Coordinates of C-alpha atoms and ligand atoms in Angstrom, one line a residue:
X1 CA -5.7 8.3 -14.0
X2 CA -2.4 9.7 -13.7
X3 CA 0.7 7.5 -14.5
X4 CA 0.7 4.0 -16.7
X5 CA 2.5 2.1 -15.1
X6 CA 2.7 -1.2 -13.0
X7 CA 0.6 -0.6 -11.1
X8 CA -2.3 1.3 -13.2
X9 CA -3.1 -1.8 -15.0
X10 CA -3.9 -3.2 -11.5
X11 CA -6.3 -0.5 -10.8
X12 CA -7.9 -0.8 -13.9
X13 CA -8.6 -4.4 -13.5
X14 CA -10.0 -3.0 -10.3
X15 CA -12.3 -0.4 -11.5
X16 CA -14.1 -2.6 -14.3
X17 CA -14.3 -5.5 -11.9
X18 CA -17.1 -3.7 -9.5
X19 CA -19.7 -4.1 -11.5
X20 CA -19.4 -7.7 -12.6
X21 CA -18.4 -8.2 -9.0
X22 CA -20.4 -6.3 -7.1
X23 CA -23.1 -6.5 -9.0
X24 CA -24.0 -2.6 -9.1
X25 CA -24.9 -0.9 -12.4
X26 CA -23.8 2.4 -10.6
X27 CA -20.3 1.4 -9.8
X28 CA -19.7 1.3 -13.8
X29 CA -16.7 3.2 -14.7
X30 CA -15.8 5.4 -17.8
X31 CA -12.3 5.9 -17.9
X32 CA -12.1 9.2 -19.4
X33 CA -8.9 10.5 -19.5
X34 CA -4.9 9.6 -18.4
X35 CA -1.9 11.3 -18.3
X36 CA 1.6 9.7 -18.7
X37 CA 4.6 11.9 -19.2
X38 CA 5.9 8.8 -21.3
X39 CA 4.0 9.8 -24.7
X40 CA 4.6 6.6 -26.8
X41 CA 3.2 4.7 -23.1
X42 CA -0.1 7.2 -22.6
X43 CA -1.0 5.9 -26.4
X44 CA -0.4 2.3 -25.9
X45 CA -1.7 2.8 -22.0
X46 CA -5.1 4.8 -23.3
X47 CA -5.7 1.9 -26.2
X48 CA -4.9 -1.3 -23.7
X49 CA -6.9 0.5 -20.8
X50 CA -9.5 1.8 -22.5
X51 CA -9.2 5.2 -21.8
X52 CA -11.3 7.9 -24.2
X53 CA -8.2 10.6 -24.4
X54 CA -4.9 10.8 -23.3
X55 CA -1.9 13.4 -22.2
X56 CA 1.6 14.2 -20.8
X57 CA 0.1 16.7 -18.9
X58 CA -1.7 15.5 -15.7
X59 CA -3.5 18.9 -15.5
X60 CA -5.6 17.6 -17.8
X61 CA -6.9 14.7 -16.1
X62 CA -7.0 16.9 -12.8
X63 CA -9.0 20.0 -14.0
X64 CA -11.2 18.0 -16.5
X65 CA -14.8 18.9 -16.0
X66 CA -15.5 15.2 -17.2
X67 CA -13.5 13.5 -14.3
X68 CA -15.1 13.1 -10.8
X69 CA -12.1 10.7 -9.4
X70 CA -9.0 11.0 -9.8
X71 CA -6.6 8.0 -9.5
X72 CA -2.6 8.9 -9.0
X73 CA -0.6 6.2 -9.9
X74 CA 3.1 8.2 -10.1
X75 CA 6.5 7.6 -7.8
X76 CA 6.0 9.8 -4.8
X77 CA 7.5 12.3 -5.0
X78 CA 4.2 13.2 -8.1
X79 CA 2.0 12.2 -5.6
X80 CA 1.8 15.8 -3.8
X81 CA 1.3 18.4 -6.4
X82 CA -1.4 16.6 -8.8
X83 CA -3.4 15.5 -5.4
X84 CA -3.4 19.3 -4.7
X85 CA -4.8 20.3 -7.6
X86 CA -7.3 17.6 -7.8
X87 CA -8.4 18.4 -4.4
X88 CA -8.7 22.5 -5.6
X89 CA -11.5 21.3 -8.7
X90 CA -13.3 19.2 -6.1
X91 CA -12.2 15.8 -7.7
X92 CA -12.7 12.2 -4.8
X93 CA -9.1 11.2 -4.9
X94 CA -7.3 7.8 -4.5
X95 CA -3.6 7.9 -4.3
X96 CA -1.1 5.1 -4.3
X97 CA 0.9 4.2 -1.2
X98 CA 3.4 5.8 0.3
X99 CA 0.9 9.2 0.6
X100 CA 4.0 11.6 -0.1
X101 CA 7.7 11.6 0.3
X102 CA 7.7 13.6 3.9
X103 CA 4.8 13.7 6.8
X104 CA 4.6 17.3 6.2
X105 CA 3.6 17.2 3.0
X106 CA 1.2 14.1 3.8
X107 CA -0.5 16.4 6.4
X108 CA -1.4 18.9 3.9
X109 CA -2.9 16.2 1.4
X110 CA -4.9 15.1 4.1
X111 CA -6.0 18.1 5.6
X112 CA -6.6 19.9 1.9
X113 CA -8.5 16.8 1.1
X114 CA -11.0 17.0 4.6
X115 CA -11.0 20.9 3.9
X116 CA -12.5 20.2 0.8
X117 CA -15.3 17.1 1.7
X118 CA -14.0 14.9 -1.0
X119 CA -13.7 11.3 -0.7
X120 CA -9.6 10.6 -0.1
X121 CA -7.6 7.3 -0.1
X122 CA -4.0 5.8 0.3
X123 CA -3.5 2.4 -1.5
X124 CA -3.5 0.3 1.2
X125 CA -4.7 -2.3 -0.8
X126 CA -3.7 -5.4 1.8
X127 CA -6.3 -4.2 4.8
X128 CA -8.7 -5.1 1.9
X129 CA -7.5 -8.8 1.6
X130 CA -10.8 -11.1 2.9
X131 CA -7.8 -13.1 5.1
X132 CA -6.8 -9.4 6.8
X133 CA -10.1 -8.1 7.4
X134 CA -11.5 -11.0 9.1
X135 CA -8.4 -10.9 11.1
X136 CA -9.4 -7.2 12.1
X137 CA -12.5 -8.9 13.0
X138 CA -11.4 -11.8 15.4
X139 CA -9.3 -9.2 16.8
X140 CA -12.3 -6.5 17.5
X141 CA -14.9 -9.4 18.3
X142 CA -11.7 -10.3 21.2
X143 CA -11.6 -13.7 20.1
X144 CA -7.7 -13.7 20.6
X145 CA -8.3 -12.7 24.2
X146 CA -9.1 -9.0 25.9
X147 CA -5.3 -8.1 25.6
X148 CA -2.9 -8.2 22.4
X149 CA 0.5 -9.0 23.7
X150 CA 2.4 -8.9 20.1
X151 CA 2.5 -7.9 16.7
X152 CA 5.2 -9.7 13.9
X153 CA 5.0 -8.5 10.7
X154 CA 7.6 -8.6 7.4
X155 CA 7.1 -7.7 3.8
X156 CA 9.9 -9.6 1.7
X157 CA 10.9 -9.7 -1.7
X158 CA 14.2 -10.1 -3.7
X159 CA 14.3 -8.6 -6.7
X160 CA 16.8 -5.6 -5.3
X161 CA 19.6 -8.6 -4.4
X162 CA 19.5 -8.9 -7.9
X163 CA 22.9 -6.2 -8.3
X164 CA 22.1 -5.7 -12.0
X165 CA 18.9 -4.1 -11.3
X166 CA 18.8 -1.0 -13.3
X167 CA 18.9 2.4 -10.7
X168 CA 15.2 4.1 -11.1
X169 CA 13.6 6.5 -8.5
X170 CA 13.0 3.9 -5.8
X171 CA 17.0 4.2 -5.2
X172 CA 16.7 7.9 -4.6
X173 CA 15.3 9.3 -1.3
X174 CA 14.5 12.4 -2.7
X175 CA 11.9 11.1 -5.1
X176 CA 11.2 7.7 -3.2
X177 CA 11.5 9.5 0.7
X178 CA 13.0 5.7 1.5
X179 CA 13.5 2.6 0.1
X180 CA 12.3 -0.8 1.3
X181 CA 10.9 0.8 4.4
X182 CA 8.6 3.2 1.9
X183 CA 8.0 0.6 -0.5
X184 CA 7.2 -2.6 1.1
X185 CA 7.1 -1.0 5.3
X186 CA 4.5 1.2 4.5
X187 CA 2.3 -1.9 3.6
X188 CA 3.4 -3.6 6.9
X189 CA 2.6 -0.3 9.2
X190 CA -0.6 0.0 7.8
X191 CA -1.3 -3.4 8.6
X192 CA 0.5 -3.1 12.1
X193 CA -1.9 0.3 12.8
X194 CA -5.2 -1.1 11.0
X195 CA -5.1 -4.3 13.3
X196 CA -3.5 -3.5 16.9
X197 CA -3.8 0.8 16.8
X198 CA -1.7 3.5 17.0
X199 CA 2.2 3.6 17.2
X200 CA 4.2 5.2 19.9
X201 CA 7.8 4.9 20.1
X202 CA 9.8 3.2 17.4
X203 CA 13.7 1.8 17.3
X204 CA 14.8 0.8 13.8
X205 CA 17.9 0.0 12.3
X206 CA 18.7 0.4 8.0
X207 CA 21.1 -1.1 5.9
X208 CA 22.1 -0.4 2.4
X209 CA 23.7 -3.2 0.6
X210 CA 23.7 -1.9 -2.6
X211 CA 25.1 1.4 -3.1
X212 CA 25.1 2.0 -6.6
X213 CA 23.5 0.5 -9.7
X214 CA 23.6 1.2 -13.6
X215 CA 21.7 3.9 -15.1
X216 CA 19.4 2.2 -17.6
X217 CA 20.2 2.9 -21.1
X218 CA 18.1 5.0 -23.3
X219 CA 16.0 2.3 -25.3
X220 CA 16.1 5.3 -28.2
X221 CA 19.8 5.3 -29.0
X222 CA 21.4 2.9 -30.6
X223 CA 24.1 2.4 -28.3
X224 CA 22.2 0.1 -25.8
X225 CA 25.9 0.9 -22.9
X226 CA 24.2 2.2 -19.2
X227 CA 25.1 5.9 -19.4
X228 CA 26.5 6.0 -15.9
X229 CA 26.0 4.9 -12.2
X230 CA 23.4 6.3 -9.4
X231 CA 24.4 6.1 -6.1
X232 CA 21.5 4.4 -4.2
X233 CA 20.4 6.6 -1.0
X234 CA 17.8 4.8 0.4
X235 CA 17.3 1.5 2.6
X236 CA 17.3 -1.8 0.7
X237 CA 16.3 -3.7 4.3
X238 CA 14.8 -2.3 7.1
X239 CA 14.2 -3.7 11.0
X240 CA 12.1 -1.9 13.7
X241 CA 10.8 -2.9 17.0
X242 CA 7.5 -1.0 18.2
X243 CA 5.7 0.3 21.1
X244 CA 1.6 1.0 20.5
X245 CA 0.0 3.1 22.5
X246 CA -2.4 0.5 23.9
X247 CA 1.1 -1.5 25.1
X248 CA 1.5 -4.1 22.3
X249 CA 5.3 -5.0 21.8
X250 CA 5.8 -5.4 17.9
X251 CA 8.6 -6.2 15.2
X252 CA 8.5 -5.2 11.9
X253 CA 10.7 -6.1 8.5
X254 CA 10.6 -4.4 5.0
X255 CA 13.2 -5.6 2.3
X256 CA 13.7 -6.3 -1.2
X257 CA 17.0 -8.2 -0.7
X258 CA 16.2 -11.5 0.4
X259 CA 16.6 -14.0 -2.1
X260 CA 14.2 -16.5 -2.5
X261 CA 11.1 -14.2 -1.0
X262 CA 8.8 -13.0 -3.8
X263 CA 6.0 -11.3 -2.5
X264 CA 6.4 -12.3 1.4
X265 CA 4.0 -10.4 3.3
X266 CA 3.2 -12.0 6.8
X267 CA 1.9 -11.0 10.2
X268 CA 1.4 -12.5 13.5
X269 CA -0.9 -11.2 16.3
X270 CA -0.3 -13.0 20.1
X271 CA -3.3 -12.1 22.4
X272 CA -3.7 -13.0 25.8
X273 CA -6.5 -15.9 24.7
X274 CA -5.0 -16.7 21.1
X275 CA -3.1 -16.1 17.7
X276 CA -3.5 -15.4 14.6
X277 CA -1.1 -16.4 11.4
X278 CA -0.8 -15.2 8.1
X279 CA 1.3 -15.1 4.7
X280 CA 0.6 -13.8 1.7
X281 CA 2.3 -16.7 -0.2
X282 CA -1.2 -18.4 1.1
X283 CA -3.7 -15.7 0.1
X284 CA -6.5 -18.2 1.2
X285 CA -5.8 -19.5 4.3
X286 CA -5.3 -17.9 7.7
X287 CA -4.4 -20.0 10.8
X288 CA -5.9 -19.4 13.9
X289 CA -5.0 -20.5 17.2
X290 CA -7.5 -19.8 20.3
X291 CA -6.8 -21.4 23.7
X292 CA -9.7 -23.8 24.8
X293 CA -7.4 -25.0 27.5
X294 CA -7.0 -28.9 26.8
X295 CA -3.3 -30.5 26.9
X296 CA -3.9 -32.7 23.7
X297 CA -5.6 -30.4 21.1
X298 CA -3.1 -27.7 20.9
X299 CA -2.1 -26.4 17.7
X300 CA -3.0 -24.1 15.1
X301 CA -6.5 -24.6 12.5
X302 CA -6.3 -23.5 8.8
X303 CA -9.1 -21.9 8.2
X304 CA -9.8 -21.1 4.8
X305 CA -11.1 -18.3 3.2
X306 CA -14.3 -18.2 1.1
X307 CA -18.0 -17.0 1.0
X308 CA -18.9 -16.8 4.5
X309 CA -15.9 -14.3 5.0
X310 CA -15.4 -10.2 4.4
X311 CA -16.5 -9.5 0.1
X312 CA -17.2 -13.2 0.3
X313 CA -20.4 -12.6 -1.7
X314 CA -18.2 -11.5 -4.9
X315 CA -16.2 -14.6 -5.5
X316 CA -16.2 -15.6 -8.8
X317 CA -15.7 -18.9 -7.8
X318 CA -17.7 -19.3 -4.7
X319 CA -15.3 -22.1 -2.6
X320 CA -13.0 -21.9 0.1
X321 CA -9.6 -21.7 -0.3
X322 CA -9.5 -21.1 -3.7
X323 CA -8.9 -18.2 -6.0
X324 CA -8.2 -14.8 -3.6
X325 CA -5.2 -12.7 -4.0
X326 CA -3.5 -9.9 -4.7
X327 CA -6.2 -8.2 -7.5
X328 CA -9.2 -8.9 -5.3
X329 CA -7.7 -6.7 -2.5
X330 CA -7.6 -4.0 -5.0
X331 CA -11.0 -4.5 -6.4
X332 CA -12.2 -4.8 -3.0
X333 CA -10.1 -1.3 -2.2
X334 CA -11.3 0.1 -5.0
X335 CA -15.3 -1.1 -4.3
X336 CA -14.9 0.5 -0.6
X337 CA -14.2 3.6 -2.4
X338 CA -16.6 4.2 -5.2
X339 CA -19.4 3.0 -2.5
X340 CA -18.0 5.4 -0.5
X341 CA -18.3 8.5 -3.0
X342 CA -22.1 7.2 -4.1
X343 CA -22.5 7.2 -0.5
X344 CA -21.2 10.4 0.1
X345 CA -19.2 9.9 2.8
X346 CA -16.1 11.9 2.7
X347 CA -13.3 11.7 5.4
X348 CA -15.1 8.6 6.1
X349 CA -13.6 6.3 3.7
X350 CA -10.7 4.3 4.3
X351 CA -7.5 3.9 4.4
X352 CA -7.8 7.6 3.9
X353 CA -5.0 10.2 3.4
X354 CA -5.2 10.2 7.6
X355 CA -4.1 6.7 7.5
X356 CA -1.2 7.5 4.2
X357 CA -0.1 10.8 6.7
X358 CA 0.1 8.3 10.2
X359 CA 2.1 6.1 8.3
X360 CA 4.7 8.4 7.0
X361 CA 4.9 10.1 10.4
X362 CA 6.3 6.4 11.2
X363 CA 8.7 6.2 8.3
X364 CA 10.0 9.2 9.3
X365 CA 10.3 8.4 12.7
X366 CA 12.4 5.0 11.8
X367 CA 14.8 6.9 9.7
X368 CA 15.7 9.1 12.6
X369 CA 15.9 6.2 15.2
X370 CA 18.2 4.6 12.8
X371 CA 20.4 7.7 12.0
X372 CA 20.3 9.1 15.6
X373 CA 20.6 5.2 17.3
X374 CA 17.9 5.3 19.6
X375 CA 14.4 5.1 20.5
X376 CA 12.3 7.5 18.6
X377 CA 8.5 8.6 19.9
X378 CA 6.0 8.8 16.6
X379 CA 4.3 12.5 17.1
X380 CA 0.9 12.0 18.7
X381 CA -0.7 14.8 16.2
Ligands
NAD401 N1 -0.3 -0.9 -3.7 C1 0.6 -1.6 -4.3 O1 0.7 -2.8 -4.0 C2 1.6 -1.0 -5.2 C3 2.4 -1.8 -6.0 C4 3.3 -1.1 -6.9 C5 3.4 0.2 -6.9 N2 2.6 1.0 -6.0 C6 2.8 2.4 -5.9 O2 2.3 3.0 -7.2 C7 3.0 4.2 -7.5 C8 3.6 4.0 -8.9 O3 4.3 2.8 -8.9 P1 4.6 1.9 -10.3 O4 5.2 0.7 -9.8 O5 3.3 1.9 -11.1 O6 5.7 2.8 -10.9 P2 6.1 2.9 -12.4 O7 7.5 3.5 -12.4 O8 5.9 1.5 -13.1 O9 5.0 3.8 -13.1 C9 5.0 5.2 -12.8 C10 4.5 5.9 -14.1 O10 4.4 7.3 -13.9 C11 4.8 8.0 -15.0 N3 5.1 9.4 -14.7 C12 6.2 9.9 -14.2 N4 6.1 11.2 -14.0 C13 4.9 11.5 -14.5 C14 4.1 12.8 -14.6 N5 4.7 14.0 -14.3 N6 2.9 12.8 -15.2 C15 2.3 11.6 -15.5 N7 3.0 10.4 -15.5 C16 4.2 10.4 -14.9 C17 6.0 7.2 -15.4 O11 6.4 7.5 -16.8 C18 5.6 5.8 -15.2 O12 5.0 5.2 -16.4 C19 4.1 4.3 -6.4 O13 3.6 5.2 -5.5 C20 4.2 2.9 -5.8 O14 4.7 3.0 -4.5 C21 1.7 0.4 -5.2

């Protein structure tokens, strides 16, 4: 693994749930080595995790002859180099959303990584929520109707209202590429290309409502005064409306200042026969509404989620509408990929690094609609 953070704790909780899970002696993990540029974190990180060694050096981790997977859990902008590298020794790779800072540079992880036959993914963990893939599968099977009209979708939080938020690199576009949009929008275009298709044309508008925030202090002085300010570069909200290339119409929202939203994630899909709802504020419900054409019945159903639905077989807690969330779409992320490197399946796998470069092609193209005010096509290739 390389970075300690957040969001490796998550993944770890991933990896060591697949056997217990999953129930496959072969998807046992031996966490061998991480790298954290923070040396007091990769101790503490490599004792609580339960990794064998640790370094400041992700070279380590990504030319070890022990390691056959290599998880990158570092802001973008460390995404690119250490995935290159791993991909050069031949390592499968899984590396957290956005894919990279630019499209270009998401291309060539994506292409190195097919060169190459290794198994490559992007942490879209949410396509791996049982709600989102049975959605996927109403949607395929046409139960909304032949034709999807519309697509809603908004990821909300609000801990960036908060004005005393300390400045780190998700404020800077350089390290970051965007703010909200990258952060929280690259969840909701995934979604929006995973359950209706590709993206054509795109007309977004930005706002930043915070333009600069403390520098944190450094915990080792004494002196516990914000050195400075960093001015903020990067979207704290972001709106866009969509044109697929199978004509859906669709709306999208990413933002981190709206008070009150936590970890607001929700989609709607109108087809020409029904609807689908969901929030992530309900991991275990999803509300469907298909047209049987009586006057008096109308409305939507809850239906909840549970053994009969997608990695319904490892509940812990085998009952509908109780106990999904946020860590089983990482373990079930993180089962799809080990499967998919016993399995040998390569480019196969997803959300791959195709899906991570298609969605920063669309991140890209937002921030130019947005700068340039207008409607912006999303390159085909
Ligand atoms: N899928 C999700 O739901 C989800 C949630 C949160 C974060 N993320 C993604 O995960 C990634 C990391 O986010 P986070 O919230 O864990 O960030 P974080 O800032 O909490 O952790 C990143 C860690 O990387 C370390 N690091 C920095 N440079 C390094 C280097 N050169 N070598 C080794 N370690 C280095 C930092 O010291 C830090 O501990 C980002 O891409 C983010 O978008 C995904």
């Amino acid at each position: 693994m390389i970075g300690g953070g957040q969001i490796a704790r998550a993944h770890v909780l991933g990896y060591c749930s697949l056997p217990l899970l999953h129930g496959l002696d072969s998807l046992k993990p031996n966490f061998s080595i991480i790298a954290e540029i923070n040396t007091n974190l990769a101790k503490q990180a490599a004792k609580r995790l339960g990794f064998e060694k640790w370094s400041d050096n992700w070279k380590s981790v990504t030319r070890s002859g022990n390691v056959d997977l290599v998880d990158v859990v570092t802001p973008t902008h460390l995404h690119y180099e250490p995935v290159i590298d791993a991909v050069d020794h031949e390592k499968h790779v899984i590396c957290e959303k956005p894919l990279a800072t630019d499209s270009k540079k998401a291309r060539e992880m994506y292409e190195a990584a097919k060169k190459a036959g290794i198994v490559h993914m992007t942490g879209f963990n949410y396509r791996r929520l049982a709600a989102v893939t049975f959605a996927k599968k109403l949607i395929e099977a046409g139960k909304l109707g032949k034709k999807i009209y519309q697509f809603r979708a908004s990821f909300q939080e609000d801990w960036g209202a908060n004005p005393k938020m300390y400045y780190t690199w998700r404020y800077d576009a350089v390290k970051a590429g965007a703010g909200a949009l990258a952060d929280l929008g690259s969840h909701v275009i995934d979604l929006a290309r995973y359950l209706i298709g590709e993206i054509k044309m795109v007309c977004g508008a930005q706002g930043t409502f915070i333009k600069e925030r403390l520098l944190a202090p450094n915990k080792e002085q004494s002196n516990l005064k914000p050195p400075g300010k960093g001015k903020v570069d990067v979207d704290d909200s972001t709106m866009a409306l969509l044109r697929f290339e199978n004509e859906t119409l669709g709306r999208i929202e990413a933002s981190w200042s709206a008070q009150g939203r936590k970890v607001s994630l929700e989609f709607e899909v109108n087809g020409s026969d029904g609807s689908i709802y969901y929030n992530l504020e309900r991991p275990n419900e999803i509300k469907i509404f298909t047209n049987d054409g009586s006057v008096d019945q109308q409305g939507f159903r809850t239906v909840l989620i549970g053994p009969y639905h997608p990695y319904g077989s490892s509940m812990v807690f085998p009952a509908p509408g109780v106990g999904l969330g946020f860590e089983e779409s990482i373990i079930n992320e993180l089962y799809e990929l080990v499967r998919g490197i016993e399995q040998e399946k390569g480019s196969g796998v997803t959300p791959s690094f195709y899906d991570g470069w298609k969605v920063n092609q669309v991140i890209e193209a937002i921030q130019n609609s947005n700068l340039e005010q207008r409607w912006v096509n999303v390159p085909a290739q």
